[in-house]
């Protein structure tokens, strides 16, 4: 198995050179996939990277909306996705047609959408955001301007609480992985590890975020764990991040929080795990599956992402 992985990794490195391809990977992919990435990051860092990258081909090791975002920002590059079935429950919870009908009920509202959306929803959006910059994005909008926030009710609720904005209407979507974290399990773990800091992704429910020492994006959580004097952390986000945590901070201990009824002791996004070394090889060899977008939708979606990137 290890030998096989080594052969696949060598083949990927060879194909990257031959084809002038780079691999962008999200922290939630498996450790072996992260190991072949040229850039590893959270949604914000990867969106920015996709725009700046100098290569003919971007292979996106992540879920579909992430590869779509890369294509929106890099229309002249070939953007490949090793497994197009790798979806996202949040993006799927917000259908573009239904969202357009919802938006029509609030003609005076500005639309802020999380990047975890389809290109169709981004095209209906004024400013995108990620979990790294959602607060900044909302704070950049005048307080009296009403907002539609989509699609994550938990991230939206968290930002609403931080900003005290009552004029934010939330789309009722959620990430199935983050919604499943159980407060009871975290409380049990905290009894076992009383000195551990609890780090939570803002897609978790408010009851879970309420017991956090830190709430933030995957990149934010990594940074917090590095800067904190604590040596133990209860990690309340998708388990893929653990490999980067252990690599970066080998002397610290990371305890994955399980959802209710978990058998593996952690919480995994099945979609992120659909990217494998095998399908990366096949995707690079065949230059397929490729992301293609219709130009008017791409252009409209691009505006919402560029609006986000321009907010410093
Ligand atoms: P990040 O913004 O932390 O990368 O979150 C991405 C994500 O899809 C969480 O479900």
PDB file of C-alpha atoms and ligand atoms in Angstrom:
ATOM      1  CA  UNK A   1       0.000   0.000   0.000  1.00  0.00           C
ATOM      2  CA  UNK A   2       2.771   2.418   1.033  1.00  0.00           C
ATOM      3  CA  UNK A   3       4.783   1.354  -2.006  1.00  0.00           C
ATOM      4  CA  UNK A   4       1.756   1.915  -4.182  1.00  0.00           C
ATOM      5  CA  UNK A   5       1.280   5.398  -2.714  1.00  0.00           C
ATOM      6  CA  UNK A   6       4.891   6.230  -3.438  1.00  0.00           C
ATOM      7  CA  UNK A   7       4.483   5.197  -7.070  1.00  0.00           C
ATOM      8  CA  UNK A   8       1.314   7.308  -7.363  1.00  0.00           C
ATOM      9  CA  UNK A   9       3.028  10.321  -5.781  1.00  0.00           C
ATOM     10  CA  UNK A  10       5.985   9.983  -8.184  1.00  0.00           C
ATOM     11  CA  UNK A  11       3.582   9.773 -11.146  1.00  0.00           C
ATOM     12  CA  UNK A  12       1.705  12.877  -9.956  1.00  0.00           C
ATOM     13  CA  UNK A  13       4.947  14.852  -9.636  1.00  0.00           C
ATOM     14  CA  UNK A  14       5.946  13.787 -13.164  1.00  0.00           C
ATOM     15  CA  UNK A  15       2.537  14.725 -14.620  1.00  0.00           C
ATOM     16  CA  UNK A  16       2.564  18.111 -12.882  1.00  0.00           C
ATOM     17  CA  UNK A  17       5.850  18.965 -14.617  1.00  0.00           C
ATOM     18  CA  UNK A  18       4.860  17.582 -18.016  1.00  0.00           C
ATOM     19  CA  UNK A  19       1.535  19.399 -18.038  1.00  0.00           C
ATOM     20  CA  UNK A  20       2.481  22.606 -16.221  1.00  0.00           C
ATOM     21  CA  UNK A  21      -0.138  21.834 -13.582  1.00  0.00           C
ATOM     22  CA  UNK A  22      -0.433  22.873  -9.956  1.00  0.00           C
ATOM     23  CA  UNK A  23      -2.475  21.209  -7.252  1.00  0.00           C
ATOM     24  CA  UNK A  24      -4.479  23.274  -4.777  1.00  0.00           C
ATOM     25  CA  UNK A  25      -5.784  21.323  -1.793  1.00  0.00           C
ATOM     26  CA  UNK A  26      -8.086  22.111   1.085  1.00  0.00           C
ATOM     27  CA  UNK A  27      -7.168  21.162   4.664  1.00  0.00           C
ATOM     28  CA  UNK A  28     -10.061  18.682   4.768  1.00  0.00           C
ATOM     29  CA  UNK A  29      -8.611  16.350   2.114  1.00  0.00           C
ATOM     30  CA  UNK A  30      -6.711  13.253   3.248  1.00  0.00           C
ATOM     31  CA  UNK A  31      -3.086  13.532   4.399  1.00  0.00           C
ATOM     32  CA  UNK A  32      -1.713  11.754   1.296  1.00  0.00           C
ATOM     33  CA  UNK A  33      -3.587  14.162  -0.993  1.00  0.00           C
ATOM     34  CA  UNK A  34      -2.343  17.145   1.034  1.00  0.00           C
ATOM     35  CA  UNK A  35       1.192  15.805   0.555  1.00  0.00           C
ATOM     36  CA  UNK A  36       1.047  16.225  -3.254  1.00  0.00           C
ATOM     37  CA  UNK A  37      -0.403  19.758  -3.076  1.00  0.00           C
ATOM     38  CA  UNK A  38       1.585  22.784  -4.221  1.00  0.00           C
ATOM     39  CA  UNK A  39      -0.671  24.948  -2.078  1.00  0.00           C
ATOM     40  CA  UNK A  40      -2.653  23.875   0.943  1.00  0.00           C
ATOM     41  CA  UNK A  41      -5.109  26.267   2.497  1.00  0.00           C
ATOM     42  CA  UNK A  42      -8.536  27.361   3.604  1.00  0.00           C
ATOM     43  CA  UNK A  43     -11.211  28.553   1.175  1.00  0.00           C
ATOM     44  CA  UNK A  44     -10.058  32.168   1.229  1.00  0.00           C
ATOM     45  CA  UNK A  45      -6.361  31.461   0.678  1.00  0.00           C
ATOM     46  CA  UNK A  46      -7.167  29.000  -2.106  1.00  0.00           C
ATOM     47  CA  UNK A  47      -9.486  31.474  -3.890  1.00  0.00           C
ATOM     48  CA  UNK A  48      -6.773  34.127  -3.840  1.00  0.00           C
ATOM     49  CA  UNK A  49      -4.128  31.614  -4.934  1.00  0.00           C
ATOM     50  CA  UNK A  50      -6.280  30.406  -7.841  1.00  0.00           C
ATOM     51  CA  UNK A  51      -6.352  33.931  -9.179  1.00  0.00           C
ATOM     52  CA  UNK A  52      -2.604  34.523  -8.891  1.00  0.00           C
ATOM     53  CA  UNK A  53      -1.286  31.181 -10.001  1.00  0.00           C
ATOM     54  CA  UNK A  54       1.012  30.912 -13.012  1.00  0.00           C
ATOM     55  CA  UNK A  55       0.259  27.521 -14.596  1.00  0.00           C
ATOM     56  CA  UNK A  56      -1.711  26.079 -17.496  1.00  0.00           C
ATOM     57  CA  UNK A  57      -3.701  23.675 -15.366  1.00  0.00           C
ATOM     58  CA  UNK A  58      -5.128  23.944 -11.858  1.00  0.00           C
ATOM     59  CA  UNK A  59      -6.135  20.640 -10.325  1.00  0.00           C
ATOM     60  CA  UNK A  60      -8.411  21.322  -7.392  1.00  0.00           C
ATOM     61  CA  UNK A  61      -8.197  18.737  -4.634  1.00  0.00           C
ATOM     62  CA  UNK A  62     -11.336  19.696  -2.810  1.00  0.00           C
ATOM     63  CA  UNK A  63     -15.065  19.840  -3.425  1.00  0.00           C
ATOM     64  CA  UNK A  64     -16.911  21.043  -6.505  1.00  0.00           C
ATOM     65  CA  UNK A  65     -17.689  24.632  -5.458  1.00  0.00           C
ATOM     66  CA  UNK A  66     -13.981  25.214  -4.735  1.00  0.00           C
ATOM     67  CA  UNK A  67     -12.941  24.111  -8.227  1.00  0.00           C
ATOM     68  CA  UNK A  68     -15.744  26.223  -9.691  1.00  0.00           C
ATOM     69  CA  UNK A  69     -14.466  29.249  -7.763  1.00  0.00           C
ATOM     70  CA  UNK A  70     -10.992  28.664  -9.207  1.00  0.00           C
ATOM     71  CA  UNK A  71     -12.458  28.551 -12.735  1.00  0.00           C
ATOM     72  CA  UNK A  72     -14.467  31.731 -12.128  1.00  0.00           C
ATOM     73  CA  UNK A  73     -11.234  33.516 -11.215  1.00  0.00           C
ATOM     74  CA  UNK A  74      -9.029  31.841 -13.824  1.00  0.00           C
ATOM     75  CA  UNK A  75     -11.187  31.454 -16.955  1.00  0.00           C
ATOM     76  CA  UNK A  76      -8.173  31.010 -19.238  1.00  0.00           C
ATOM     77  CA  UNK A  77      -6.766  28.103 -17.293  1.00  0.00           C
ATOM     78  CA  UNK A  78      -7.934  24.538 -17.423  1.00  0.00           C
ATOM     79  CA  UNK A  79      -9.424  23.699 -14.024  1.00  0.00           C
ATOM     80  CA  UNK A  80      -9.657  20.010 -13.224  1.00  0.00           C
ATOM     81  CA  UNK A  81     -11.556  18.236 -10.471  1.00  0.00           C
ATOM     82  CA  UNK A  82     -10.531  14.623  -9.790  1.00  0.00           C
ATOM     83  CA  UNK A  83     -14.027  13.595  -8.712  1.00  0.00           C
ATOM     84  CA  UNK A  84     -16.919  15.839  -9.814  1.00  0.00           C
ATOM     85  CA  UNK A  85     -19.223  13.942  -7.421  1.00  0.00           C
ATOM     86  CA  UNK A  86     -17.424  15.632  -4.518  1.00  0.00           C
ATOM     87  CA  UNK A  87     -20.212  18.006  -3.532  1.00  0.00           C
ATOM     88  CA  UNK A  88     -21.044  20.073  -0.466  1.00  0.00           C
ATOM     89  CA  UNK A  89     -24.235  19.874   1.580  1.00  0.00           C
ATOM     90  CA  UNK A  90     -24.174  23.645   2.063  1.00  0.00           C
ATOM     91  CA  UNK A  91     -23.892  24.425  -1.640  1.00  0.00           C
ATOM     92  CA  UNK A  92     -26.601  21.839  -2.345  1.00  0.00           C
ATOM     93  CA  UNK A  93     -28.896  23.394   0.261  1.00  0.00           C
ATOM     94  CA  UNK A  94     -29.108  26.558  -1.823  1.00  0.00           C
ATOM     95  CA  UNK A  95     -30.486  26.021  -5.313  1.00  0.00           C
ATOM     96  CA  UNK A  96     -29.933  29.062  -7.587  1.00  0.00           C
ATOM     97  CA  UNK A  97     -33.548  29.202  -8.825  1.00  0.00           C
ATOM     98  CA  UNK A  98     -34.998  28.970  -5.316  1.00  0.00           C
ATOM     99  CA  UNK A  99     -32.474  31.514  -4.131  1.00  0.00           C
ATOM    100  CA  UNK A 100     -33.493  33.949  -6.907  1.00  0.00           C
ATOM    101  CA  UNK A 101     -37.137  33.632  -5.753  1.00  0.00           C
ATOM    102  CA  UNK A 102     -36.097  34.184  -2.111  1.00  0.00           C
ATOM    103  CA  UNK A 103     -34.021  37.221  -3.086  1.00  0.00           C
ATOM    104  CA  UNK A 104     -36.992  38.733  -4.945  1.00  0.00           C
ATOM    105  CA  UNK A 105     -38.792  39.004  -1.569  1.00  0.00           C
ATOM    106  CA  UNK A 106     -36.083  41.384  -0.320  1.00  0.00           C
ATOM    107  CA  UNK A 107     -35.470  43.906  -3.105  1.00  0.00           C
ATOM    108  CA  UNK A 108     -33.606  46.355  -0.858  1.00  0.00           C
ATOM    109  CA  UNK A 109     -31.208  43.818   0.596  1.00  0.00           C
ATOM    110  CA  UNK A 110     -27.588  43.328  -0.357  1.00  0.00           C
ATOM    111  CA  UNK A 111     -26.587  39.675  -0.818  1.00  0.00           C
ATOM    112  CA  UNK A 112     -23.608  38.239   1.048  1.00  0.00           C
ATOM    113  CA  UNK A 113     -22.945  34.593   0.220  1.00  0.00           C
ATOM    114  CA  UNK A 114     -20.478  32.168   1.654  1.00  0.00           C
ATOM    115  CA  UNK A 115     -18.146  30.713  -1.002  1.00  0.00           C
ATOM    116  CA  UNK A 116     -19.758  27.326  -0.295  1.00  0.00           C
ATOM    117  CA  UNK A 117     -22.297  28.015  -3.064  1.00  0.00           C
ATOM    118  CA  UNK A 118     -22.733  27.120  -6.722  1.00  0.00           C
ATOM    119  CA  UNK A 119     -21.646  29.542  -9.415  1.00  0.00           C
ATOM    120  CA  UNK A 120     -25.359  30.265 -10.050  1.00  0.00           C
ATOM    121  CA  UNK A 121     -25.829  31.545  -6.490  1.00  0.00           C
ATOM    122  CA  UNK A 122     -22.578  33.517  -6.640  1.00  0.00           C
ATOM    123  CA  UNK A 123     -23.938  35.209  -9.777  1.00  0.00           C
ATOM    124  CA  UNK A 124     -26.888  36.429  -7.644  1.00  0.00           C
ATOM    125  CA  UNK A 125     -24.549  37.651  -4.910  1.00  0.00           C
ATOM    126  CA  UNK A 126     -23.113  41.118  -4.268  1.00  0.00           C
ATOM    127  CA  UNK A 127     -20.195  40.079  -2.047  1.00  0.00           C
ATOM    128  CA  UNK A 128     -18.926  36.602  -1.328  1.00  0.00           C
ATOM    129  CA  UNK A 129     -17.300  35.723   1.972  1.00  0.00           C
ATOM    130  CA  UNK A 130     -15.494  32.806   3.570  1.00  0.00           C
ATOM    131  CA  UNK A 131     -15.377  31.836   7.216  1.00  0.00           C
ATOM    132  CA  UNK A 132     -12.080  33.770   7.460  1.00  0.00           C
ATOM    133  CA  UNK A 133     -13.508  37.085   6.383  1.00  0.00           C
ATOM    134  CA  UNK A 134     -17.311  36.922   6.911  1.00  0.00           C
ATOM    135  CA  UNK A 135     -17.141  39.376   9.807  1.00  0.00           C
ATOM    136  CA  UNK A 136     -15.016  41.870   7.842  1.00  0.00           C
ATOM    137  CA  UNK A 137     -17.293  41.569   4.809  1.00  0.00           C
ATOM    138  CA  UNK A 138     -20.438  42.259   6.844  1.00  0.00           C
ATOM    139  CA  UNK A 139     -18.732  45.081   8.744  1.00  0.00           C
ATOM    140  CA  UNK A 140     -17.742  46.697   5.427  1.00  0.00           C
ATOM    141  CA  UNK A 141     -21.459  47.207   4.675  1.00  0.00           C
ATOM    142  CA  UNK A 142     -23.134  50.304   6.205  1.00  0.00           C
ATOM    143  CA  UNK A 143     -25.085  49.344   9.345  1.00  0.00           C
ATOM    144  CA  UNK A 144     -28.405  50.577   7.951  1.00  0.00           C
ATOM    145  CA  UNK A 145     -28.132  48.460   4.771  1.00  0.00           C
ATOM    146  CA  UNK A 146     -30.208  45.255   5.123  1.00  0.00           C
ATOM    147  CA  UNK A 147     -28.463  42.029   4.121  1.00  0.00           C
ATOM    148  CA  UNK A 148     -29.395  38.550   2.925  1.00  0.00           C
ATOM    149  CA  UNK A 149     -26.805  36.083   4.228  1.00  0.00           C
ATOM    150  CA  UNK A 150     -26.636  32.676   2.520  1.00  0.00           C
ATOM    151  CA  UNK A 151     -26.466  29.742   2.712  1.00  0.00           C
ATOM    152  CA  UNK A 152     -25.151  28.841   6.195  1.00  0.00           C
ATOM    153  CA  UNK A 153     -27.572  29.683   9.015  1.00  0.00           C
ATOM    154  CA  UNK A 154     -24.905  28.918  11.634  1.00  0.00           C
ATOM    155  CA  UNK A 155     -22.178  31.151  10.203  1.00  0.00           C
ATOM    156  CA  UNK A 156     -24.839  33.804   9.506  1.00  0.00           C
ATOM    157  CA  UNK A 157     -26.200  33.551  13.050  1.00  0.00           C
ATOM    158  CA  UNK A 158     -22.699  33.792  14.494  1.00  0.00           C
ATOM    159  CA  UNK A 159     -21.933  36.961  12.485  1.00  0.00           C
ATOM    160  CA  UNK A 160     -25.322  38.401  13.399  1.00  0.00           C
ATOM    161  CA  UNK A 161     -24.516  37.863  17.070  1.00  0.00           C
ATOM    162  CA  UNK A 162     -21.031  39.420  16.757  1.00  0.00           C
ATOM    163  CA  UNK A 163     -22.255  42.471  14.878  1.00  0.00           C
ATOM    164  CA  UNK A 164     -25.630  42.841  16.613  1.00  0.00           C
ATOM    165  CA  UNK A 165     -27.210  43.417  13.186  1.00  0.00           C
ATOM    166  CA  UNK A 166     -30.926  42.724  13.207  1.00  0.00           C
ATOM    167  CA  UNK A 167     -31.257  43.562   9.537  1.00  0.00           C
ATOM    168  CA  UNK A 168     -29.698  40.288   8.354  1.00  0.00           C
ATOM    169  CA  UNK A 169     -32.011  37.686   6.826  1.00  0.00           C
ATOM    170  CA  UNK A 170     -30.560  34.166   6.812  1.00  0.00           C
ATOM    171  CA  UNK A 171     -30.991  31.423   4.226  1.00  0.00           C
ATOM    172  CA  UNK A 172     -31.765  28.169   6.037  1.00  0.00           C
ATOM    173  CA  UNK A 173     -28.815  25.973   5.022  1.00  0.00           C
ATOM    174  CA  UNK A 174     -26.192  24.032   6.958  1.00  0.00           C
ATOM    175  CA  UNK A 175     -23.107  21.860   6.602  1.00  0.00           C
ATOM    176  CA  UNK A 176     -24.031  18.284   7.532  1.00  0.00           C
ATOM    177  CA  UNK A 177     -20.588  17.650   9.027  1.00  0.00           C
ATOM    178  CA  UNK A 178     -20.446  20.694  11.297  1.00  0.00           C
ATOM    179  CA  UNK A 179     -24.106  20.493  12.334  1.00  0.00           C
ATOM    180  CA  UNK A 180     -23.526  17.017  13.749  1.00  0.00           C
ATOM    181  CA  UNK A 181     -21.038  17.982  16.436  1.00  0.00           C
ATOM    182  CA  UNK A 182     -22.519  17.235  19.793  1.00  0.00           C
ATOM    183  CA  UNK A 183     -22.280  19.604  22.730  1.00  0.00           C
ATOM    184  CA  UNK A 184     -22.567  16.645  25.130  1.00  0.00           C
ATOM    185  CA  UNK A 185     -19.534  14.936  23.606  1.00  0.00           C
ATOM    186  CA  UNK A 186     -17.490  18.140  23.834  1.00  0.00           C
ATOM    187  CA  UNK A 187     -18.470  18.564  27.485  1.00  0.00           C
ATOM    188  CA  UNK A 188     -17.410  14.939  28.143  1.00  0.00           C
ATOM    189  CA  UNK A 189     -14.058  15.536  26.412  1.00  0.00           C
ATOM    190  CA  UNK A 190     -13.529  18.719  28.376  1.00  0.00           C
ATOM    191  CA  UNK A 191     -13.913  16.702  31.628  1.00  0.00           C
ATOM    192  CA  UNK A 192     -11.241  14.321  30.384  1.00  0.00           C
ATOM    193  CA  UNK A 193      -8.962  17.133  29.141  1.00  0.00           C
ATOM    194  CA  UNK A 194      -9.681  20.071  31.474  1.00  0.00           C
ATOM    195  CA  UNK A 195      -6.765  22.175  30.210  1.00  0.00           C
ATOM    196  CA  UNK A 196      -7.606  21.761  26.541  1.00  0.00           C
ATOM    197  CA  UNK A 197      -8.792  24.761  24.549  1.00  0.00           C
ATOM    198  CA  UNK A 198     -11.895  24.162  22.438  1.00  0.00           C
ATOM    199  CA  UNK A 199     -11.499  25.353  18.832  1.00  0.00           C
ATOM    200  CA  UNK A 200     -14.639  25.485  16.703  1.00  0.00           C
ATOM    201  CA  UNK A 201     -15.504  26.199  13.065  1.00  0.00           C
ATOM    202  CA  UNK A 202     -18.308  28.785  12.732  1.00  0.00           C
ATOM    203  CA  UNK A 203     -20.442  26.342  10.690  1.00  0.00           C
ATOM    204  CA  UNK A 204     -21.173  24.580  14.003  1.00  0.00           C
ATOM    205  CA  UNK A 205     -24.404  25.250  15.910  1.00  0.00           C
ATOM    206  CA  UNK A 206     -24.551  28.238  18.270  1.00  0.00           C
ATOM    207  CA  UNK A 207     -24.717  25.937  21.318  1.00  0.00           C
ATOM    208  CA  UNK A 208     -21.355  24.424  20.292  1.00  0.00           C
ATOM    209  CA  UNK A 209     -19.752  27.783  19.403  1.00  0.00           C
ATOM    210  CA  UNK A 210     -20.840  29.050  22.832  1.00  0.00           C
ATOM    211  CA  UNK A 211     -18.381  26.709  24.610  1.00  0.00           C
ATOM    212  CA  UNK A 212     -15.454  27.563  22.314  1.00  0.00           C
ATOM    213  CA  UNK A 213     -12.243  29.283  23.364  1.00  0.00           C
ATOM    214  CA  UNK A 214     -11.771  30.182  19.703  1.00  0.00           C
ATOM    215  CA  UNK A 215     -14.183  30.241  16.744  1.00  0.00           C
ATOM    216  CA  UNK A 216     -12.707  30.585  13.263  1.00  0.00           C
ATOM    217  CA  UNK A 217     -11.910  29.202   9.846  1.00  0.00           C
ATOM    218  CA  UNK A 218      -9.550  26.282   9.348  1.00  0.00           C
ATOM    219  CA  UNK A 219      -6.641  28.700   8.776  1.00  0.00           C
ATOM    220  CA  UNK A 220      -7.719  30.730  11.823  1.00  0.00           C
ATOM    221  CA  UNK A 221      -7.874  27.611  13.990  1.00  0.00           C
ATOM    222  CA  UNK A 222      -4.394  26.545  12.862  1.00  0.00           C
ATOM    223  CA  UNK A 223      -2.999  29.976  13.677  1.00  0.00           C
ATOM    224  CA  UNK A 224      -4.707  30.061  17.082  1.00  0.00           C
ATOM    225  CA  UNK A 225      -3.300  26.640  18.026  1.00  0.00           C
ATOM    226  CA  UNK A 226       0.189  27.801  17.056  1.00  0.00           C
ATOM    227  CA  UNK A 227       0.037  31.048  19.029  1.00  0.00           C
ATOM    228  CA  UNK A 228      -1.759  29.694  22.096  1.00  0.00           C
ATOM    229  CA  UNK A 229       0.311  28.710  25.134  1.00  0.00           C
ATOM    230  CA  UNK A 230      -1.997  25.731  25.584  1.00  0.00           C
ATOM    231  CA  UNK A 231      -0.704  22.325  24.527  1.00  0.00           C
ATOM    232  CA  UNK A 232      -4.016  20.481  24.189  1.00  0.00           C
ATOM    233  CA  UNK A 233      -6.907  21.328  21.883  1.00  0.00           C
ATOM    234  CA  UNK A 234     -10.337  19.807  21.334  1.00  0.00           C
ATOM    235  CA  UNK A 235     -10.846  20.229  17.593  1.00  0.00           C
ATOM    236  CA  UNK A 236     -14.423  20.826  16.450  1.00  0.00           C
ATOM    237  CA  UNK A 237     -14.168  20.780  12.685  1.00  0.00           C
ATOM    238  CA  UNK A 238     -13.640  18.242   9.911  1.00  0.00           C
ATOM    239  CA  UNK A 239     -10.915  15.752  10.848  1.00  0.00           C
ATOM    240  CA  UNK A 240      -8.751  16.344   7.749  1.00  0.00           C
ATOM    241  CA  UNK A 241      -7.240  19.375   9.445  1.00  0.00           C
ATOM    242  CA  UNK A 242      -5.631  17.151  12.096  1.00  0.00           C
ATOM    243  CA  UNK A 243      -2.777  16.053   9.829  1.00  0.00           C
ATOM    244  CA  UNK A 244      -1.681  19.655   9.202  1.00  0.00           C
ATOM    245  CA  UNK A 245      -2.048  20.463  12.921  1.00  0.00           C
ATOM    246  CA  UNK A 246       0.166  17.549  13.927  1.00  0.00           C
ATOM    247  CA  UNK A 247       2.695  18.409  11.215  1.00  0.00           C
ATOM    248  CA  UNK A 248       2.890  22.073  12.220  1.00  0.00           C
ATOM    249  CA  UNK A 249       2.807  21.601  15.982  1.00  0.00           C
ATOM    250  CA  UNK A 250       4.202  18.128  16.727  1.00  0.00           C
ATOM    251  CA  UNK A 251       4.575  18.846  20.450  1.00  0.00           C
ATOM    252  CA  UNK A 252       0.909  19.735  20.924  1.00  0.00           C
ATOM    253  CA  UNK A 253      -1.984  17.323  21.326  1.00  0.00           C
ATOM    254  CA  UNK A 254      -5.118  17.540  19.162  1.00  0.00           C
ATOM    255  CA  UNK A 255      -8.243  15.719  20.275  1.00  0.00           C
ATOM    256  CA  UNK A 256     -10.933  15.357  17.585  1.00  0.00           C
ATOM    257  CA  UNK A 257     -14.479  16.033  18.770  1.00  0.00           C
ATOM    258  CA  UNK A 258     -16.829  13.270  17.625  1.00  0.00           C
ATOM    259  CA  UNK A 259     -20.406  13.806  16.497  1.00  0.00           C
ATOM    260  CA  UNK A 260     -23.201  11.945  18.304  1.00  0.00           C
ATOM    261  CA  UNK A 261     -23.110   8.244  17.471  1.00  0.00           C
ATOM    262  CA  UNK A 262     -19.640   8.419  15.872  1.00  0.00           C
ATOM    263  CA  UNK A 263     -17.851   5.133  15.378  1.00  0.00           C
ATOM    264  CA  UNK A 264     -14.534   6.488  14.046  1.00  0.00           C
ATOM    265  CA  UNK A 265     -14.078   8.937  16.955  1.00  0.00           C
ATOM    266  CA  UNK A 266     -13.990  11.927  14.609  1.00  0.00           C
ATOM    267  CA  UNK A 267     -16.099  13.688  12.007  1.00  0.00           C
ATOM    268  CA  UNK A 268     -15.311  13.378   8.319  1.00  0.00           C
ATOM    269  CA  UNK A 269     -16.724  14.966   5.175  1.00  0.00           C
ATOM    270  CA  UNK A 270     -17.298  12.068   2.772  1.00  0.00           C
ATOM    271  CA  UNK A 271     -17.061  14.444  -0.178  1.00  0.00           C
ATOM    272  CA  UNK A 272     -13.596  15.710   0.715  1.00  0.00           C
ATOM    273  CA  UNK A 273     -12.424  12.107   0.990  1.00  0.00           C
ATOM    274  CA  UNK A 274     -13.554  11.408  -2.585  1.00  0.00           C
ATOM    275  CA  UNK A 275     -10.303  12.932  -3.805  1.00  0.00           C
ATOM    276  CA  UNK A 276      -7.644  10.223  -3.901  1.00  0.00           C
ATOM    277  CA  UNK A 277      -4.126   9.806  -5.283  1.00  0.00           C
ATOM    278  CA  UNK A 278      -5.591   7.419  -7.867  1.00  0.00           C
ATOM    279  CA  UNK A 279      -8.157   9.852  -9.242  1.00  0.00           C
ATOM    280  CA  UNK A 280      -5.594  12.686  -9.229  1.00  0.00           C
ATOM    281  CA  UNK A 281      -3.333  10.579 -11.484  1.00  0.00           C
ATOM    282  CA  UNK A 282      -6.195   9.709 -13.811  1.00  0.00           C
ATOM    283  CA  UNK A 283      -7.406  13.330 -13.914  1.00  0.00           C
ATOM    284  CA  UNK A 284      -3.938  14.659 -14.810  1.00  0.00           C
ATOM    285  CA  UNK A 285      -3.353  11.928 -17.396  1.00  0.00           C
ATOM    286  CA  UNK A 286      -6.677  12.600 -19.150  1.00  0.00           C
ATOM    287  CA  UNK A 287      -6.928  16.357 -18.420  1.00  0.00           C
ATOM    288  CA  UNK A 288     -10.460  15.548 -17.327  1.00  0.00           C
ATOM    289  CA  UNK A 289     -12.957  15.956 -15.635  1.00  0.00           C
ATOM    290  CA  UNK A 290     -12.748  19.664 -16.329  1.00  0.00           C
ATOM    291  CA  UNK A 291     -14.867  22.537 -14.951  1.00  0.00           C
ATOM    292  CA  UNK A 292     -16.643  24.521 -17.668  1.00  0.00           C
ATOM    293  CA  UNK A 293     -18.900  27.514 -17.038  1.00  0.00           C
ATOM    294  CA  UNK A 294     -21.144  29.643 -19.186  1.00  0.00           C
ATOM    295  CA  UNK A 295     -19.573  33.067 -19.593  1.00  0.00           C
ATOM    296  CA  UNK A 296     -22.389  35.399 -18.405  1.00  0.00           C
ATOM    297  CA  UNK A 297     -22.814  33.382 -15.177  1.00  0.00           C
ATOM    298  CA  UNK A 298     -19.060  33.217 -14.667  1.00  0.00           C
ATOM    299  CA  UNK A 299     -18.697  36.968 -15.146  1.00  0.00           C
ATOM    300  CA  UNK A 300     -21.504  37.748 -12.667  1.00  0.00           C
ATOM    301  CA  UNK A 301     -20.042  35.328 -10.130  1.00  0.00           C
ATOM    302  CA  UNK A 302     -16.559  36.799 -10.605  1.00  0.00           C
ATOM    303  CA  UNK A 303     -17.781  40.238  -9.567  1.00  0.00           C
ATOM    304  CA  UNK A 304     -18.988  38.916  -6.195  1.00  0.00           C
ATOM    305  CA  UNK A 305     -15.673  37.159  -5.501  1.00  0.00           C
ATOM    306  CA  UNK A 306     -13.572  40.154  -6.592  1.00  0.00           C
ATOM    307  CA  UNK A 307     -15.704  42.350  -4.321  1.00  0.00           C
ATOM    308  CA  UNK A 308     -14.745  40.030  -1.478  1.00  0.00           C
ATOM    309  CA  UNK A 309     -11.041  39.972  -2.335  1.00  0.00           C
ATOM    310  CA  UNK A 310     -10.924  43.783  -2.520  1.00  0.00           C
ATOM    311  CA  UNK A 311     -12.059  44.084   1.143  1.00  0.00           C
ATOM    312  CA  UNK A 312      -8.898  44.333   3.214  1.00  0.00           C
TER     313      UNK A 312
HETATM  314  P1  LIG B   1     -12.719  27.309   5.535  1.00  0.00           P
HETATM  315  O1  LIG B   1     -13.167  28.705   5.222  1.00  0.00           O
HETATM  316  O2  LIG B   1     -12.217  27.189   6.933  1.00  0.00           O
HETATM  317  O3  LIG B   1     -11.792  26.802   4.523  1.00  0.00           O
HETATM  318  O4  LIG B   1     -14.020  26.380   5.530  1.00  0.00           O
HETATM  319  C1  LIG B   1     -14.301  25.676   4.392  1.00  0.00           C
HETATM  320  C2  LIG B   1     -15.435  24.772   4.480  1.00  0.00           C
HETATM  321  O5  LIG B   1     -15.939  24.369   3.461  1.00  0.00           O
HETATM  322  C3  LIG B   1     -15.973  24.367   5.760  1.00  0.00           C
HETATM  323  O6  LIG B   1     -16.979  23.419   5.603  1.00  0.00           O
END
